[in-house]
Coordinates of C-alpha atoms in Angstrom, one line a residue:
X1 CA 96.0 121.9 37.4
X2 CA 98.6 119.8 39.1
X3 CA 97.8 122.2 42.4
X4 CA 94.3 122.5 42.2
X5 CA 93.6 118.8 42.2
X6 CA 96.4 118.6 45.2
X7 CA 93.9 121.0 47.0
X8 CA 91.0 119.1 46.1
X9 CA 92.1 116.1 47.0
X10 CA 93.3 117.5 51.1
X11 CA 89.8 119.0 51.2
X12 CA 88.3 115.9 50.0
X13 CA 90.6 114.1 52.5
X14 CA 89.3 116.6 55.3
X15 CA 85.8 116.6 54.3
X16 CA 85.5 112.4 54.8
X17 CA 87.4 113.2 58.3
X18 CA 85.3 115.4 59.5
X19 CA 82.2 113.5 58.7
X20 CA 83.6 110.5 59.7
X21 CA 84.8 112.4 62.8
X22 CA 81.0 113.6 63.4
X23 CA 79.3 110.0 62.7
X24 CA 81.4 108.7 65.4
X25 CA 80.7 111.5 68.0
X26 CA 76.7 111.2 66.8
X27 CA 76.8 107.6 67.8
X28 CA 78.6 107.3 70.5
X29 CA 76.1 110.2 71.8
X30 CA 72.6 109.2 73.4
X31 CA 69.7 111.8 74.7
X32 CA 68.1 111.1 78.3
X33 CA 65.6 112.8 79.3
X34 CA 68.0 115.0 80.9
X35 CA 69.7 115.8 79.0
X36 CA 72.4 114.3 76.1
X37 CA 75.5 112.2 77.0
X38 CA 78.7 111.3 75.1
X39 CA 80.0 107.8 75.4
X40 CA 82.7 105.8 73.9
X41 CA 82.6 102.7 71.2
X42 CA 84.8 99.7 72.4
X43 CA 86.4 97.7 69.7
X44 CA 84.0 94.9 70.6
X45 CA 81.2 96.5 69.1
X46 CA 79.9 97.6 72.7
X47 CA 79.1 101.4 73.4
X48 CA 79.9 102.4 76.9
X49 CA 78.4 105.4 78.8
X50 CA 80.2 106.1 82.5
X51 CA 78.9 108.1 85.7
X52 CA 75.5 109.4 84.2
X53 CA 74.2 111.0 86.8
X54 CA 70.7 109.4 88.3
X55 CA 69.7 111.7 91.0
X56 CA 70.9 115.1 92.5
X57 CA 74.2 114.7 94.8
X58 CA 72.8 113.7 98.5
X59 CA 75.0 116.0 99.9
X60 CA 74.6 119.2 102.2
X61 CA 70.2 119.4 103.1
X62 CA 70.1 116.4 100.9
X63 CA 71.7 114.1 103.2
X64 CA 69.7 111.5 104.6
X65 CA 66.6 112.4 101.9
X66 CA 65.0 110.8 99.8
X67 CA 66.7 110.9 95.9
X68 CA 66.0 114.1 94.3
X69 CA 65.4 113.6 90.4
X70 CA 68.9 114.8 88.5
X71 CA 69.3 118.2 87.5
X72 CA 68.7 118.6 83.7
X73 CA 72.0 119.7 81.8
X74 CA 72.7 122.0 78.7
X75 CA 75.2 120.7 75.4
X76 CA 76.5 117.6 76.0
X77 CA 77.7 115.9 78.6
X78 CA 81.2 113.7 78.6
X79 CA 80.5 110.0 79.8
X80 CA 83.2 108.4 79.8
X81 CA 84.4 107.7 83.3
X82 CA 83.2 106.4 86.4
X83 CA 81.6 108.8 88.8
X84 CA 83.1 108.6 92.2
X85 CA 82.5 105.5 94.4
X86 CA 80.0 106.3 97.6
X87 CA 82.1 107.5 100.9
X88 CA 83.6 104.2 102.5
X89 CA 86.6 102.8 103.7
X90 CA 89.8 102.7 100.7
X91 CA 91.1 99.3 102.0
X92 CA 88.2 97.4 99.8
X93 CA 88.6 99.5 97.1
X94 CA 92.5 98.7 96.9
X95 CA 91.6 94.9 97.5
X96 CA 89.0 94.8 94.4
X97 CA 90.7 97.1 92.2
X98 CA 88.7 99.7 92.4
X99 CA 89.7 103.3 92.3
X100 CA 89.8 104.7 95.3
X101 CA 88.0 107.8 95.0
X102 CA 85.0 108.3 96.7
X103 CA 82.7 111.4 97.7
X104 CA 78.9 111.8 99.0
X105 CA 78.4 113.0 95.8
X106 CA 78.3 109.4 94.4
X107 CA 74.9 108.8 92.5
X108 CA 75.8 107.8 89.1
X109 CA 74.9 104.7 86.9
X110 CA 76.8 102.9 83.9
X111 CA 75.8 101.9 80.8
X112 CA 76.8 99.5 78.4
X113 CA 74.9 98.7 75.4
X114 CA 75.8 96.6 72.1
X115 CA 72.6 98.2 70.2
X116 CA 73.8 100.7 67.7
X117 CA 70.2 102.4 68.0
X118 CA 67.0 103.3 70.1
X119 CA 64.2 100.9 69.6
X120 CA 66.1 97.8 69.3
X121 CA 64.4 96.7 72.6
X122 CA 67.2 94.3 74.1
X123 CA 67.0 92.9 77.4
X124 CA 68.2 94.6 80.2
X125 CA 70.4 93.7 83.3
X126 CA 70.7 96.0 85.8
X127 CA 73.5 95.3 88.5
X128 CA 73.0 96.3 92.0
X129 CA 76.5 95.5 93.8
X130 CA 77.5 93.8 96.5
X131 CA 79.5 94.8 100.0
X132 CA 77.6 94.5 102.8
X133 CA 75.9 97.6 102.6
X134 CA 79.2 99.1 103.8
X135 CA 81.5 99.2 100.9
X136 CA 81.5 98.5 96.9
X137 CA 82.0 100.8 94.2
X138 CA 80.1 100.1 90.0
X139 CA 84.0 101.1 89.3
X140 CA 85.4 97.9 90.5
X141 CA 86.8 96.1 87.3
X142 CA 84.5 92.8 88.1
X143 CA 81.7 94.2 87.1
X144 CA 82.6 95.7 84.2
X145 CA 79.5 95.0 81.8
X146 CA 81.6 95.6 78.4
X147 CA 81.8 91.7 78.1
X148 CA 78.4 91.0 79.4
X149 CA 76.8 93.3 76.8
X150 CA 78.4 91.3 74.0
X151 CA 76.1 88.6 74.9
X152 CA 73.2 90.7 73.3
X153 CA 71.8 92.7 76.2
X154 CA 71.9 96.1 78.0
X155 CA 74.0 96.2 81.5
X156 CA 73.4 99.0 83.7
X157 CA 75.1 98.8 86.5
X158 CA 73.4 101.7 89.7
X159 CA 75.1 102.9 92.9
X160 CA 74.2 103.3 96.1
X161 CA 75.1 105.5 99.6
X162 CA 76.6 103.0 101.8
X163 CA 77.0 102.7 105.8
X164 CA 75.5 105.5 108.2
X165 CA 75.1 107.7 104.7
X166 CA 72.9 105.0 103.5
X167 CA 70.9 103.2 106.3
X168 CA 70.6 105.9 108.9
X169 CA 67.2 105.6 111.4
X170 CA 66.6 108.4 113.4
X171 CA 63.4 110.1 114.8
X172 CA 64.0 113.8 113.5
X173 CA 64.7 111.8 110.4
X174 CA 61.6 110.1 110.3
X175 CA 59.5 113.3 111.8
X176 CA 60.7 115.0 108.8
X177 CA 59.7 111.8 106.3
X178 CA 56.7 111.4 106.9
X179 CA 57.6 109.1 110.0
X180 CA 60.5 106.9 108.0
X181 CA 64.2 106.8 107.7
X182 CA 66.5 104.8 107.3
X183 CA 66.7 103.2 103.5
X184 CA 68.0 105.4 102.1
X185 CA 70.6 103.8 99.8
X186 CA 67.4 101.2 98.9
X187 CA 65.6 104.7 97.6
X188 CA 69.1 105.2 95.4
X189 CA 68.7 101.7 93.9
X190 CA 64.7 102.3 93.5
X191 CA 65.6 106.0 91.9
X192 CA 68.2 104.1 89.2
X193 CA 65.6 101.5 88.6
X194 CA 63.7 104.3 87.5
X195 CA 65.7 106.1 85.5
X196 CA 66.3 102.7 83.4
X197 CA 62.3 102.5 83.4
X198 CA 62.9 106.2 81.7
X199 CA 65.4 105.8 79.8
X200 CA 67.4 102.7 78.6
X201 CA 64.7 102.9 75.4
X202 CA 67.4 105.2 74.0
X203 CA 70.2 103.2 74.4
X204 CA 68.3 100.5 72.5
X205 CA 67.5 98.3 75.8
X206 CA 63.7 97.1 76.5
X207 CA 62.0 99.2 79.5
X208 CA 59.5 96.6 79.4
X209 CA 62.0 93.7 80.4
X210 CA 64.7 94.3 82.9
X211 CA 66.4 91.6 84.9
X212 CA 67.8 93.3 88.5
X213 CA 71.0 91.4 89.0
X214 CA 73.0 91.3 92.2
X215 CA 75.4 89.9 94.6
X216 CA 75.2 89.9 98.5
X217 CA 73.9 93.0 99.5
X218 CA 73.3 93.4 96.0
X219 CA 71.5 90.3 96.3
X220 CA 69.5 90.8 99.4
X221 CA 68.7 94.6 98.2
X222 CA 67.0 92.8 95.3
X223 CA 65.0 90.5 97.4
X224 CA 63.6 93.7 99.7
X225 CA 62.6 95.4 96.7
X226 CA 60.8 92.4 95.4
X227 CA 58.9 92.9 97.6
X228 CA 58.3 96.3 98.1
X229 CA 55.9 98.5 96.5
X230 CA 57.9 101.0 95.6
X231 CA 60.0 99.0 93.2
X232 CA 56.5 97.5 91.6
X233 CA 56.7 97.6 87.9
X234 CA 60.5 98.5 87.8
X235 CA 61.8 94.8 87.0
X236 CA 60.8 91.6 85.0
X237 CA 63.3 89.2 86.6
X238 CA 65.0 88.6 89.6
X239 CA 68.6 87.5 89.5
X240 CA 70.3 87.1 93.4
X241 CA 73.7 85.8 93.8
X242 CA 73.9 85.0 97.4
X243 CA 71.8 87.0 98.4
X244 CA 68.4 87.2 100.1
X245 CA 66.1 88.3 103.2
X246 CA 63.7 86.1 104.8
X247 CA 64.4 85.8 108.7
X248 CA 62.8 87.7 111.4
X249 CA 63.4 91.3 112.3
X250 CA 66.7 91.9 114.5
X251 CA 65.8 93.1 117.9
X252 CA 69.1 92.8 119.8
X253 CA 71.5 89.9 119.0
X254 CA 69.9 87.3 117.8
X255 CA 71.8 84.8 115.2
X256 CA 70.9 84.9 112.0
X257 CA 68.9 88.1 111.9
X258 CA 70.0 91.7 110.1
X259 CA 67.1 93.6 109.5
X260 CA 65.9 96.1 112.4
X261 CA 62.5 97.3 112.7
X262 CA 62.6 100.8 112.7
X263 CA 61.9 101.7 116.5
X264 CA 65.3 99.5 117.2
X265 CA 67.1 101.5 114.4
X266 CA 65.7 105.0 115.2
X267 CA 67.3 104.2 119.1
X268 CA 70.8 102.8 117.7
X269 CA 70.3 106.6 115.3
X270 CA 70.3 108.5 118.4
X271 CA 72.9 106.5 120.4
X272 CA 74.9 106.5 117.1
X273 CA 74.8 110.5 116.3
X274 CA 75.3 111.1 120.2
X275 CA 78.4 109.2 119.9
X276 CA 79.4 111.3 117.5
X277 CA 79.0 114.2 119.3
X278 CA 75.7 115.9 117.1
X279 CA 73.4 117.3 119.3
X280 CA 70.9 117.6 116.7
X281 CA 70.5 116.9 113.2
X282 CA 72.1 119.8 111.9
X283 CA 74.8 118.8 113.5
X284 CA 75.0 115.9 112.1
X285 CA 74.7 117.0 108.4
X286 CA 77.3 119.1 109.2
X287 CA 80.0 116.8 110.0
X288 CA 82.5 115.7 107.2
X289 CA 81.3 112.6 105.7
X290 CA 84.4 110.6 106.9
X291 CA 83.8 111.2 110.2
X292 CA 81.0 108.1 109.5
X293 CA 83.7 105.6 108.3
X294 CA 85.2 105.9 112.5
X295 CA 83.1 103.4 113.7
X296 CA 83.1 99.7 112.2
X297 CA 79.6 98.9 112.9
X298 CA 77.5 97.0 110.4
X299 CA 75.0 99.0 109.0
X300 CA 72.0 97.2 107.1
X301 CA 68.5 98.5 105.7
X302 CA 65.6 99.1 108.2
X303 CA 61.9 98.0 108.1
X304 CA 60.4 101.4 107.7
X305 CA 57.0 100.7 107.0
X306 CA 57.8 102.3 103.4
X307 CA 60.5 100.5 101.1
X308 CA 60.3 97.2 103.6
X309 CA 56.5 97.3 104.4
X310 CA 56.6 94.0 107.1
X311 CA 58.1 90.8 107.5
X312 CA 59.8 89.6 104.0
X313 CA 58.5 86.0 104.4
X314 CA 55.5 87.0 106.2
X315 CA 54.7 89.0 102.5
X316 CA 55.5 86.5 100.3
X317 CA 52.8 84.4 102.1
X318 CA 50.3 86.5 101.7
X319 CA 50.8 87.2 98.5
X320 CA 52.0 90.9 99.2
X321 CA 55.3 91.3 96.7
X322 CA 56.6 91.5 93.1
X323 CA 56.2 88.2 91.4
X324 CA 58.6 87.6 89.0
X325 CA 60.8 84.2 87.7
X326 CA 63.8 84.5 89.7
X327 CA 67.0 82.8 89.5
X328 CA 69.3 82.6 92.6
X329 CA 71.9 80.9 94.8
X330 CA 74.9 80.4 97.0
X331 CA 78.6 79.3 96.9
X332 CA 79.5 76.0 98.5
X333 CA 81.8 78.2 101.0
X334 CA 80.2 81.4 101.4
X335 CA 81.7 81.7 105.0
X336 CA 85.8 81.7 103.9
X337 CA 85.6 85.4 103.3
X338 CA 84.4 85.9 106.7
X339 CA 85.4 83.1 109.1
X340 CA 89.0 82.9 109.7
X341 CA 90.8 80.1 111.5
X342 CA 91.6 81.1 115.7
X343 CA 90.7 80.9 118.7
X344 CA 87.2 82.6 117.9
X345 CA 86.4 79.2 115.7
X346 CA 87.6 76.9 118.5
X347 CA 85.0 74.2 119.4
X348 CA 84.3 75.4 123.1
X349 CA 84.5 79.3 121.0
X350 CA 81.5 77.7 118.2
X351 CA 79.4 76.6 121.1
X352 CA 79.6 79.3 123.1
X353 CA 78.6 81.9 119.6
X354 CA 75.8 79.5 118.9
X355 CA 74.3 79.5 122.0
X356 CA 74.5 83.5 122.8
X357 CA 72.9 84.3 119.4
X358 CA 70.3 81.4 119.1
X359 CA 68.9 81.0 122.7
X360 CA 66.7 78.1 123.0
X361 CA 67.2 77.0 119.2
X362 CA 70.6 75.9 119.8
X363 CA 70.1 72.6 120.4
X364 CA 68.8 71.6 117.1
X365 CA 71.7 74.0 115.3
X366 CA 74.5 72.7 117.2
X367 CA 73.6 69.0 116.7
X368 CA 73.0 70.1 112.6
X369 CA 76.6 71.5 112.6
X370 CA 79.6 68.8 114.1
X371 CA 82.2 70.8 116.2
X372 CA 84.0 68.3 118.2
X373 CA 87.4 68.6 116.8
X374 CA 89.2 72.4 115.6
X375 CA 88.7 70.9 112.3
X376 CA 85.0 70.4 112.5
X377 CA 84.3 73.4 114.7
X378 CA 85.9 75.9 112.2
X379 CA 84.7 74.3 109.2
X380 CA 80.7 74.5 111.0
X381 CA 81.7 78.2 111.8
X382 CA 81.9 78.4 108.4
X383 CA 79.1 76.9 106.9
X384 CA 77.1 78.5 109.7
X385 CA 77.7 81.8 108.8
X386 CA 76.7 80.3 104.7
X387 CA 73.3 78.6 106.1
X388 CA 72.8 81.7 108.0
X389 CA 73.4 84.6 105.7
X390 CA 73.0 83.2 102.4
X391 CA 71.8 79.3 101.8
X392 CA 69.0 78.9 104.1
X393 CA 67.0 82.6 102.6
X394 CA 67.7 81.5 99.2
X395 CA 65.8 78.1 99.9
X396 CA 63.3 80.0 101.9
X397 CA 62.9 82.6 98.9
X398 CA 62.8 79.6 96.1
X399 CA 60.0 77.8 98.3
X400 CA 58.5 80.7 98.6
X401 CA 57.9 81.9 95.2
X402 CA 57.7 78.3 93.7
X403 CA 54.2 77.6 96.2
X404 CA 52.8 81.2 96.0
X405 CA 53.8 83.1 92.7
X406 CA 53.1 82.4 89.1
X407 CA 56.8 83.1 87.6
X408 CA 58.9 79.9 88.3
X409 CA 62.3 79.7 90.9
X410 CA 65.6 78.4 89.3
X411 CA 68.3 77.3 92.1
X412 CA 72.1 77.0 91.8
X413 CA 74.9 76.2 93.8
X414 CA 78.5 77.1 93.2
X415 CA 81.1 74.6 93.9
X416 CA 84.1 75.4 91.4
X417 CA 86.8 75.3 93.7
X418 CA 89.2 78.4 93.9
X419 CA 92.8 78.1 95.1
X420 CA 93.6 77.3 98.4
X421 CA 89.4 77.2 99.6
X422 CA 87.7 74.2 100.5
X423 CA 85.3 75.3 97.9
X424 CA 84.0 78.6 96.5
X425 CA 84.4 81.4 98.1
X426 CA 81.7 84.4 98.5
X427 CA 81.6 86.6 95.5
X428 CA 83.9 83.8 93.2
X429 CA 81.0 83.6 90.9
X430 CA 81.0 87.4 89.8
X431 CA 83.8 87.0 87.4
X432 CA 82.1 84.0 85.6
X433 CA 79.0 86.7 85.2
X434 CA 80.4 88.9 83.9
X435 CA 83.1 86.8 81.7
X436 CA 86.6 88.8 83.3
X437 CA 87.9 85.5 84.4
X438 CA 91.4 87.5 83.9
X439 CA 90.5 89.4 87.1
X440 CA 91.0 85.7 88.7
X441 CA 94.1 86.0 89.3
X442 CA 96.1 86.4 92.8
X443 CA 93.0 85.5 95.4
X444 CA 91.2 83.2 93.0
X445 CA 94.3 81.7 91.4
X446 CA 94.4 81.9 87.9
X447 CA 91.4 80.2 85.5
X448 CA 91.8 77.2 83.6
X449 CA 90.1 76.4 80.2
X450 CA 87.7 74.7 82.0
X451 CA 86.9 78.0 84.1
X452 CA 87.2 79.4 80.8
X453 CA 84.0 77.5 79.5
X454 CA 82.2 77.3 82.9
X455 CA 82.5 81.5 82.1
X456 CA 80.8 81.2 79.2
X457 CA 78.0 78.4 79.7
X458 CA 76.9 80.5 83.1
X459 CA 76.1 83.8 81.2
X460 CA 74.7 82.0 78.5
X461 CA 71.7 80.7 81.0
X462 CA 72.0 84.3 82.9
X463 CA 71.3 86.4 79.9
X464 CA 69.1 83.6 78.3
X465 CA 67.1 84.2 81.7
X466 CA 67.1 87.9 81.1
X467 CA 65.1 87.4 78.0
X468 CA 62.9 84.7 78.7
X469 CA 62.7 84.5 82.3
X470 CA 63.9 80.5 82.0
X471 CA 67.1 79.7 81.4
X472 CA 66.8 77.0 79.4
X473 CA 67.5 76.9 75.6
X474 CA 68.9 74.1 73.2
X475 CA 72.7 73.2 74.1
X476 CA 72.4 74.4 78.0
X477 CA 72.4 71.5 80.3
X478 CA 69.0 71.3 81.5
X479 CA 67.9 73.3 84.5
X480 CA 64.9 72.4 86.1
X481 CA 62.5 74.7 88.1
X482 CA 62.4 74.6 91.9
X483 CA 59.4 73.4 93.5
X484 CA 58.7 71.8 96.7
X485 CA 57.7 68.3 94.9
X486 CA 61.4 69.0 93.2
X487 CA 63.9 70.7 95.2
X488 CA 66.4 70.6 92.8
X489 CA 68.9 73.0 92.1
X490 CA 71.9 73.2 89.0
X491 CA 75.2 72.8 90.5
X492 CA 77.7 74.3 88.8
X493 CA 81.4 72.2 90.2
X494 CA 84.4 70.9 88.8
X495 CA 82.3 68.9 86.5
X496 CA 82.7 69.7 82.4
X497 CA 79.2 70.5 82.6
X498 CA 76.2 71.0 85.1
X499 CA 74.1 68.9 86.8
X500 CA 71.1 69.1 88.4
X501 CA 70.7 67.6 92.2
X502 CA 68.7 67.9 95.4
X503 CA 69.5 70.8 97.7
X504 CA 72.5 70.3 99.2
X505 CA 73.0 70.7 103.1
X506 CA 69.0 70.3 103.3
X507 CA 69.4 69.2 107.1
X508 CA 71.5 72.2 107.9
X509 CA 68.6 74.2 106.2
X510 CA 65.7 72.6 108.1
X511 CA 68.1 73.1 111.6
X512 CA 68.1 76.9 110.6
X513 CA 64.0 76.6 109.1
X514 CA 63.0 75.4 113.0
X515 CA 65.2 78.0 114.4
X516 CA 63.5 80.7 112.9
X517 CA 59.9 79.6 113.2
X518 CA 60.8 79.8 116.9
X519 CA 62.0 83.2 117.1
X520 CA 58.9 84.3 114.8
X521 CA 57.0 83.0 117.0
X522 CA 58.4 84.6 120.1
X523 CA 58.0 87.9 118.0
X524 CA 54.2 87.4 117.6
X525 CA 53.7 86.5 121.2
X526 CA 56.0 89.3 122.3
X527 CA 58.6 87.6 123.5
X528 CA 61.5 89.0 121.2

């Protein structure tokens, strides 16, 4: 008797294993359309599902097309670590963390989700990174959404094909697209916003209200595909962190301006591939994808006509784009990432830069930005590389959608101070997002309980945004919408809490406003 309960207690013993063994496989495992995917449960509760594949691998034929729709799969499928990055250079990757592993064959998405079943309809964030359409990874450890999703929403975080992969114009391109090239990687982002549309339902998110989230050109991909009709339907919200797209098209080198139209990008294509030596496009797709990282150019989405259908402010005047609420803004010193202290940000150096890129607008934007002294002239090389790139869009954007859409604008500005900067750096507001403030460490210097806090009170109005579309709730500092009666925008500084204010560095702003309504109005008279 003695053995036979000994044997009935091991199989008892194995039995509750097992099943216990199964449950944990059954939840951790989610069915997609195509097909069924195996996660992994964090100990905070979150379920996690890496490098689900979005789209067919753009590789071979594929390169330079349009997204294919994923192949569907048989069994299950393991999701439990990051596909590979999108082909770039490894320095960044080392810098952020990042693993450096990278391959054409990049189009995968994340998933992290606190809802233990379908249906539970949470709110959705889905994170477009940022690198300036050249490098970036969903793999770097910043923006990890485990700690995000704890907050009570779904994170999906989409990648991209980057550089000359990504934003290639060029006219056998375009003759075999239906006369457009050249967005590529904003088709990627459109193609994961769709497969959330399809199927974050079954990993308990709501397809029926998703916030698109990014930084920089994370940022400024969200603004093109607000107002794009492509992306119609596939968002609720708009969250841009530095990030926008409102100045006229680029048609040589004019300051200020990134976005070619495609006539000026299909002639740059040909120049580019000839450099290469590709005689065709054959050619080209035959080449090893590194041979694309040689060249250092900047590389930056293209007014095709399809994804970017005309002029992004000349759209939102008219009425043409997405309307959404949106909440965005800019760090106090955007430009320390990108402006280093030389010869190159010498007064004589500043005046010369100014006046080559912004013709007969320089006036106005040299007397707007002081550079007497090496002091001053490095420190307005600075914040005109902020105004220009980041600040002066996201006022343009808030203006915009505050006089001519229906959801409201909410404006910040980042001033918390990282080590060493005069104030806070591009991208120092990602680890505050997305609560790693550990990942501070080394370039941001290492957070304070008061970082600590400012973490937790800036995703509590992100995600309460996410499922309202107003970040307000009781215990939140109050954050006013932006409208042109109220310019106000929440600064978030050293300060224990948050305070609303005016715009800061308005006159800089209108210096850059003027600026641009001149060269628009050179473009419409054809005078570039």
């Amino acid at each position: 008797m003695r053995r036979d309960g000994a044997r009935l207690t091991a199989a008892a013993v194995l039995a509750i294993a097992t099943a216990t063994t199964t449950a944990a496989a059954a939840g951790d495992r989610v069915e997609t359309r195509s097909g069924t995917v195996e996660g992994t449960s964090k100990p905070n509760g979150v379920r996690e599902f890496l490098g689900i594949p979005f789209a067919q691998p753009p590789v071979g034929d594929l390169r330079w097309r349009a997204p294919r729709p994923v192949e569907p799969w048989e069994g299950v499928r393991p999701a439990k670590a990051f596909g590979p990055g999108p082909t770039q250079n490894v320095v960044f990757a080392m810098i952020t963390g990042a693993p450096p592993r990278f391959s054409e064959d990049c189009l995968y998405l994340n998933v992290w989700t606190p809802a233990k079943a379908p249906g539970e309809k949470l709110p959705v964030m889905a994170w477009i990174h940022g690198g300036g359409f050249l490098i970036g990874s969903t793999a770097t450890p910043a923006y990890d959404g485990a700690r995000l999703a704890e907050k009570g929403v779904v994170v999906v975080s989409i990648a991209y094909r980057l550089g000359a992969l990504g934003f290639l114009a060029h006219p056998e391109l375009s003759k075999e697209a239906d006369g457009r090239s050249g967005n590529y990687g904003l088709r990627d982002q459109i193609a994961g916003l769709e497969w959330v549309r399809d199927n974050v339902e079954a990993f308990g998110g709501d397809p029926g209200n998703v916030t698109a989230f990014g930084e920089s050109a994370g940022a400024i991909s969200i603004s093109m595909l607000a107002a794009s009709p492509r992306a119609r339907g596939l968002f609720h919200r708009v969250i841009a962190q530095s990030g926008a797209s409102f100045a006229p098209f680029r048609l040589a080198e004019e300051g200020g301006q990134t976005v070619r139209p495609l006539k000026v990008a299909e002639d740059d294509g040909v120049k580019y591939l000839a450099g290469l030596g590709a005689a065709d496009l054959a050619a080209a797709r035959a080449l090893p994808a590194v041979d694309f990282l040689k060249d250092r150019r900047w590389w930056w989405p293209v007014a095709d006509g399809d994804v970017i259908v005309g002029d992004q402010r000349g759209l939102y005047e008219s009425g043409a784009f997405n309307d959404t609420p949106i909440l965005i803004g800019s760090n106090s010193d955007e430009g320390a990432l990108f402006v280093r202290p030389g010869p190159d940000s010498s007064p004589l150096a500043f005046e010369k830069a100014v006046r080559d890129g912004y013709g007969d607008g320089a006036e106005a934007v040299l007397a707007a930005y002081p550079h007497a002294t090496e002091d001053e002239a490095f420190r307005s090389s600075k914040d005109l590389f902020r105004d220009s790139i980041f600040a002066w869009h996201v006022w343009t954007w808030a203006r915009l959608q505050a006089g001519k859409g229906s959801g409201k604008a909410f404006v910040y500005y980042f001033d918390r101070h990282a080590a060493g900067s005069d104030g806070a750096p591009h991208a120092a507001d990602v680890p505050y997002v997305f609560r790693h403030m550990n990942l501070m460490g080394g370039f941001f210097g290492k957070p304070t309980d008061a970082d600590l806090a400012a973490s937790e009170t800036i995703c509590d109005y992100w995600v309460r945004f996410a499922r309202t579309g107003d970040p307000n709730r009781p215990g939140l500092p109050p954050w006013p919408a932006f409208s042109d009666a109220d310019p106000a925008c929440l600064r978030f500084d050293a300060a224990p809490t948050p305070s609303a204010g005016p715009v800061p560095n308005l006159d800089k702003l209108q210096a850059l406003e003027a600026y641009f309504d001149w060269r628009r109005e050179r473009i419409a008279t054809g005078g570039g």
